[in-house]
Short mmCIF file of C-alpha atoms in Angstrom, two decimals:
data_model
loop_
_atom_site.label_atom_id
_atom_site.label_comp_id
_atom_site.label_asym_id
_atom_site.label_seq_id
_atom_site.Cartn_x
_atom_site.Cartn_y
_atom_site.Cartn_z
CA GLN A 2 213.44 179.44 48.51
CA GLU A 3 215.11 176.25 47.21
CA SER A 4 213.51 173.71 45.56
CA PHE A 5 215.71 170.34 44.35
CA PRO A 6 213.89 168.29 41.59
CA SER A 7 212.95 164.59 41.86
CA PRO A 8 215.22 162.01 39.65
CA GLN A 9 212.76 160.46 37.10
CA CYS A 10 212.93 156.62 37.35
CA ALA A 11 211.66 154.42 34.78
CA ASP A 12 209.76 151.56 36.16
CA PRO A 13 210.00 148.06 35.23
CA PRO A 14 208.53 146.07 32.87
CA ASP A 15 205.19 143.80 34.19
CA GLY A 16 206.66 140.21 35.21
CA ALA A 17 210.22 141.64 35.18
CA LYS A 18 212.72 142.08 38.16
CA PRO A 19 214.47 145.04 38.57
CA ARG A 20 218.78 144.53 37.84
CA THR A 21 220.97 146.83 39.07
CA MET A 22 224.13 147.78 36.99
CA ALA A 23 225.93 146.23 39.83
CA PHE A 24 223.88 142.77 39.80
CA ARG A 25 224.25 142.85 36.47
CA LEU A 26 228.49 143.32 36.13
CA ARG A 27 228.85 140.72 39.38
CA THR A 28 226.43 137.79 37.72
CA ALA A 29 228.68 138.26 34.06
CA LEU A 30 231.64 137.92 36.16
CA LYS A 31 230.81 135.03 38.24
CA HIS A 32 229.89 132.87 35.01
CA GLY A 33 232.87 134.07 33.29
CA HIS A 34 231.57 135.82 30.59
CA LYS A 35 234.02 138.00 29.38
CA VAL A 36 232.35 139.70 26.29
CA ALA A 37 229.31 140.18 28.73
CA ALA A 38 231.44 141.64 31.27
CA ALA A 39 233.18 144.06 28.91
CA ALA A 40 229.42 145.32 28.12
CA GLY A 41 228.60 145.81 31.24
CA VAL A 42 231.60 147.90 31.85
CA THR A 43 231.01 150.01 29.14
CA ALA A 44 227.30 150.19 29.57
CA ALA A 45 228.15 151.67 33.44
CA SER A 46 230.79 153.70 31.97
CA THR A 47 227.92 155.16 29.18
CA ALA A 48 225.68 155.60 32.50
CA THR A 49 228.23 157.40 34.48
CA ALA A 50 229.00 159.73 31.01
CA SER A 51 224.97 160.20 30.79
CA VAL A 52 224.67 161.82 34.52
CA ALA A 53 227.58 163.75 33.77
CA PHE A 54 226.22 165.15 30.95
CA ASN A 55 222.69 165.75 32.32
CA SER A 56 224.81 167.80 34.76
CA ASP A 57 226.25 169.98 32.75
CA ASP A 58 223.13 172.51 32.42
CA VAL A 59 224.77 173.87 36.36
CA VAL A 60 226.82 176.69 35.99
CA HIS A 61 229.78 176.66 38.24
CA PRO A 62 230.06 179.70 40.95
CA MET A 63 232.17 182.48 39.83
CA GLU A 64 234.91 183.25 41.84
CA VAL A 65 234.73 186.22 44.12
CA GLU A 66 237.57 187.90 46.12
CA TRP A 67 236.77 187.99 49.53
CA ASP A 68 238.73 190.12 51.54
CA HIS A 69 237.94 187.89 55.43
CA LEU A 70 239.15 185.32 54.18
CA GLY A 71 242.97 186.05 54.04
CA LEU A 72 245.17 184.04 56.51
CA PHE A 73 245.78 187.93 58.51
CA SER A 74 242.77 189.66 57.09
CA SER A 75 239.42 189.88 59.66
CA TYR A 76 235.83 190.80 58.98
CA ASP A 77 235.05 194.37 57.59
CA CYS A 78 232.34 196.03 59.99
CA GLY A 79 231.12 198.13 57.91
CA ALA A 80 230.28 195.56 55.29
CA LEU A 81 228.98 193.16 57.77
CA ARG A 82 226.20 196.57 59.15
CA ARG A 83 225.40 196.90 55.59
CA GLY A 84 224.50 192.88 55.12
CA PHE A 85 222.59 192.69 58.13
CA GLN A 86 220.40 195.74 57.13
CA VAL A 87 220.36 193.37 53.61
CA TYR A 88 219.25 190.79 55.31
CA ARG A 89 216.37 192.91 57.80
CA GLN A 90 214.79 194.72 55.07
CA VAL A 91 214.66 191.91 52.34
CA CYS A 92 215.92 188.13 52.92
CA ALA A 93 214.12 188.37 56.59
CA THR A 94 210.94 188.48 55.22
CA CYS A 95 211.29 184.55 54.23
CA HIS A 96 214.25 183.34 55.16
CA SER A 97 215.32 183.17 59.16
CA ILE A 98 218.74 182.95 61.11
CA GLU A 99 218.04 181.09 63.85
CA ARG A 100 221.55 180.79 65.64
CA ILE A 101 222.10 184.45 66.13
CA HIS A 102 221.12 186.53 68.73
CA TYR A 103 220.99 190.19 69.45
CA ARG A 104 223.30 189.91 71.83
CA GLU A 105 226.24 188.61 69.53
CA LEU A 106 225.93 191.45 66.84
CA VAL A 107 227.29 194.06 70.17
CA GLY A 108 230.04 195.19 68.70
CA VAL A 109 230.10 193.78 64.83
CA THR A 110 227.34 195.44 63.46
CA HIS A 111 225.36 197.80 65.90
CA THR A 112 226.04 199.35 69.09
CA THR A 113 224.30 198.01 72.36
CA GLU A 114 221.73 201.18 72.17
CA GLU A 115 220.89 200.28 68.52
CA LEU A 116 220.06 196.96 69.26
CA VAL A 117 218.33 197.47 71.96
CA GLU A 118 216.25 199.94 69.92
CA MET A 119 216.13 197.17 67.62
CA ALA A 120 215.47 194.51 69.28
CA SER A 121 212.38 196.36 71.26
CA GLU A 122 210.53 196.81 68.02
CA VAL A 123 210.00 193.34 68.07
CA GLU A 124 207.33 191.10 70.01
CA VAL A 125 208.15 187.54 70.98
CA VAL A 126 205.98 185.35 72.67
CA ASP A 127 207.04 184.22 75.88
CA GLY A 128 206.23 182.78 79.05
CA PRO A 129 204.34 181.00 80.53
CA ASN A 130 203.48 183.18 83.50
CA ASP A 131 202.05 183.34 87.14
CA GLU A 132 198.34 182.67 85.34
CA GLY A 133 199.96 179.45 83.00
CA GLU A 134 199.29 182.01 80.02
CA MET A 135 201.63 182.95 77.29
CA PHE A 136 202.46 186.12 76.97
CA GLU A 137 203.90 189.28 74.07
CA ARG A 138 206.75 190.99 75.42
CA PRO A 139 209.38 193.39 73.38
CA ALA A 140 212.42 191.60 72.80
CA LYS A 141 215.53 191.58 74.75
CA LEU A 142 219.26 191.06 73.69
CA THR A 143 218.77 187.60 74.67
CA ASP A 144 216.74 186.41 72.03
CA PRO A 145 217.12 185.49 68.50
CA LEU A 146 216.66 186.83 65.23
CA PRO A 147 212.78 187.30 64.81
CA LYS A 148 211.85 184.03 62.63
CA PRO A 149 209.10 185.18 59.70
CA TYR A 150 207.17 182.15 59.91
CA GLU A 151 205.65 180.52 63.67
CA ASN A 152 206.37 176.65 61.31
CA GLU A 153 207.26 175.15 58.38
CA GLU A 154 203.92 174.40 57.59
CA GLN A 155 202.80 178.27 57.42
CA GLY A 156 206.39 178.78 55.64
CA ARG A 157 205.39 176.25 52.67
CA ASN A 158 201.88 177.33 52.53
CA ALA A 159 202.93 181.35 52.17
CA ASN A 160 205.56 180.01 48.98
CA ALA A 161 203.31 177.79 47.09
CA GLY A 162 205.25 174.33 48.64
CA ALA A 163 208.69 175.76 49.37
CA TYR A 164 210.18 176.04 52.74
CA PRO A 165 212.38 178.95 53.43
CA PRO A 166 215.79 177.08 54.69
CA ASP A 167 217.18 178.71 57.42
CA LEU A 168 220.46 180.70 56.53
CA SER A 169 222.40 180.56 60.05
CA LEU A 170 224.86 177.96 58.16
CA MET A 171 223.99 178.38 54.74
CA VAL A 172 227.20 179.02 53.69
CA LYS A 173 229.09 176.41 55.33
CA ALA A 174 226.32 173.80 53.95
CA ARG A 175 227.21 174.65 49.83
CA HIS A 176 230.24 173.78 48.40
CA SER A 177 232.08 177.48 47.68
CA GLY A 178 229.21 178.85 50.17
CA GLN A 179 230.41 182.46 49.55
CA ASP A 180 230.72 182.23 45.85
CA TYR A 181 227.65 180.13 45.32
CA LEU A 182 225.78 182.33 47.35
CA PHE A 183 226.93 185.56 45.51
CA SER A 184 226.30 183.74 42.30
CA ILE A 185 222.68 182.59 43.04
CA LEU A 186 221.92 186.68 44.33
CA THR A 187 223.39 187.73 41.09
CA GLY A 188 223.09 185.38 38.93
CA TYR A 189 219.06 185.57 38.03
CA CYS A 190 218.31 186.04 33.69
CA ASP A 191 215.93 184.94 30.89
CA ALA A 192 215.96 181.12 30.57
CA PRO A 193 217.47 180.28 26.85
CA ALA A 194 215.93 178.94 24.25
CA GLY A 195 214.45 175.29 24.60
CA LYS A 196 214.45 175.70 28.38
CA PRO A 197 210.83 175.28 29.31
CA MET A 198 209.63 177.19 32.59
CA MET A 199 206.83 175.92 34.92
CA PRO A 200 205.13 178.36 36.59
CA GLY A 201 206.25 180.12 40.04
CA LEU A 202 209.83 178.84 39.19
CA TYR A 203 212.75 181.46 37.89
CA TYR A 204 215.61 180.98 35.73
CA ASN A 205 219.58 180.66 37.51
CA PRO A 206 221.96 179.22 36.22
CA TYR A 207 223.96 178.32 38.78
CA PHE A 208 221.03 176.78 40.91
CA PRO A 209 221.06 172.94 40.30
CA GLY A 210 218.66 172.32 37.43
CA GLY A 211 217.98 175.78 36.48
CA ALA A 212 214.82 176.68 38.02
CA ILE A 213 214.74 177.90 41.71
CA ALA A 214 211.12 178.84 43.10
CA MET A 215 212.87 181.99 45.00
CA PRO A 216 211.81 185.29 42.95
CA PRO A 217 214.96 187.61 42.23
CA PRO A 218 215.84 189.19 45.73
CA LEU A 219 217.81 192.27 44.64
CA ASN A 220 217.00 194.70 42.78
CA ASP A 221 219.29 198.00 42.39
CA GLY A 222 218.36 200.85 44.63
CA GLY A 223 216.50 198.07 47.03
CA VAL A 224 217.98 199.32 50.33
CA GLU A 225 219.68 203.36 50.97
CA TYR A 226 223.08 202.37 52.93
CA GLU A 227 223.51 204.79 55.74
CA ASP A 228 226.82 205.41 54.79
CA GLY A 229 226.35 206.19 51.03
CA THR A 230 227.29 203.10 49.42
CA PRO A 231 225.92 202.97 45.83
CA ALA A 232 223.18 199.84 46.78
CA THR A 233 224.04 197.80 43.25
CA ILE A 234 222.93 194.16 43.32
CA SER A 235 226.33 193.29 43.45
CA GLN A 236 227.02 195.49 46.57
CA GLN A 237 223.81 193.97 47.78
CA ALA A 238 224.96 190.44 47.09
CA TYR A 239 228.89 191.33 48.30
CA ASP A 240 227.29 193.14 51.69
CA VAL A 241 224.66 190.06 52.74
CA VAL A 242 227.36 186.94 52.14
CA GLN A 243 229.50 188.79 54.07
CA PHE A 244 227.22 188.71 56.87
CA LEU A 245 226.44 185.34 56.54
CA ASN A 246 230.08 184.40 56.23
CA TRP A 247 229.85 185.78 59.88
CA CYS A 248 226.80 183.97 60.79
CA ALA A 249 228.35 180.94 59.99
CA GLU A 250 231.91 181.25 61.86
CA PRO A 251 231.64 184.55 64.26
CA GLU A 252 234.65 183.25 65.95
CA ALA A 253 236.94 183.32 62.70
CA ASP A 254 238.64 186.95 63.54
CA GLU A 255 238.97 185.61 67.16
CA ARG A 256 240.21 181.94 66.00
CA LYS A 257 242.95 183.30 63.43
CA LYS A 258 244.29 186.00 65.97
CA GLN A 259 244.39 182.60 68.30
CA ALA A 260 246.39 180.88 65.65
CA GLY A 261 249.32 183.24 65.32
CA GLN A 262 250.01 183.64 68.99
CA TYR A 263 249.90 179.89 69.23
CA MET A 264 252.47 179.81 66.16
CA VAL A 265 254.34 182.45 68.38
CA VAL A 266 254.53 180.24 71.19
CA LEU A 267 255.22 178.00 69.06
CA ALA A 268 258.31 179.05 67.33
CA PHE A 269 259.41 180.18 70.96
CA THR A 270 259.07 176.95 72.32
CA ALA A 271 261.09 175.34 69.18
CA LEU A 272 263.83 177.91 69.83
CA MET A 273 264.15 176.83 73.84
CA SER A 274 264.43 173.15 73.12
CA GLY A 275 267.09 173.50 70.37
CA TYR A 276 269.02 175.86 72.68
CA TYR A 277 268.53 173.14 75.78
CA LYS A 278 269.69 170.62 73.48
CA ARG A 279 272.91 172.39 72.81
CA PHE A 280 273.41 173.25 76.06
CA LYS A 281 272.46 169.90 77.92
CA TRP A 282 274.58 167.71 75.33
CA SER A 283 277.75 170.36 74.79
CA PRO A 284 279.99 168.85 77.59
CA TYR A 285 278.97 164.97 75.84
CA LYS A 286 279.78 166.36 72.26
CA THR A 287 283.33 168.10 73.35
CA ARG A 288 284.70 166.08 75.87
CA ALA A 289 287.59 163.57 74.70
CA ILE A 290 288.20 160.01 75.41
CA SER A 291 291.56 159.11 75.95
CA TYR A 292 292.51 155.08 76.22
CA ILE A 293 296.18 155.14 78.65
CA LYS A 294 297.96 151.44 78.40
CA PRO A 295 298.37 150.10 81.63
#
């Protein structure tokens, strides 16, 4: 769960009207006070510098090499299967993926039979029936992945006021999404000396402000992979981030394939256009015009 600290703004003195930096600079320029204008510019640059200084405690995400981001690369179905397992056993206790349905996982992480059996273990509310009553039934392939909470209020109540965000588009919702999520999942550590932490918050240098409400979700051996891959923290983070990347862009492989086909068609069209142009204009370029005196 993410919690963003609210900015602290000082109240103006009693009887004084708030004046923004832009207002002061505009007033100084209007009356021709060059010295005051220079002072306003200096103050503005100082304020900008202070803002940059206040964000120095945020560490930029580490750059991770992702194989599926290559121009001719595709998702690793083995990594997607492992990442879905990490999500189901770890992340799904708090976070949802509302935009993905079971049917969309067919041929990507599991077979149809496996997903039908997996969905049947979940009870969903459906209805109304002929009597106007809502009822529960086993989930089907057409149902979305289950949510851990029925509404936002229930989620906040279960997490001390912090609402776990939906992860369907989380990779796109953050700058350098894959690197950011990987760094968040693997970046938990003890707070440095002089960094006070409020109760219920955990130190993570990659999170804005360094204090995050989500406890460390991954542990070495926290899941047991079916293919025998060692379930280290970094491996779990790498797999689940790839799965979340697929959730945000499930059409990426098909888009790359179509882009290759389009480029082949464009190249063929360019060659044929050049050939047709030479063929069409060759009689005009090779003919000679002779002038005969009468």
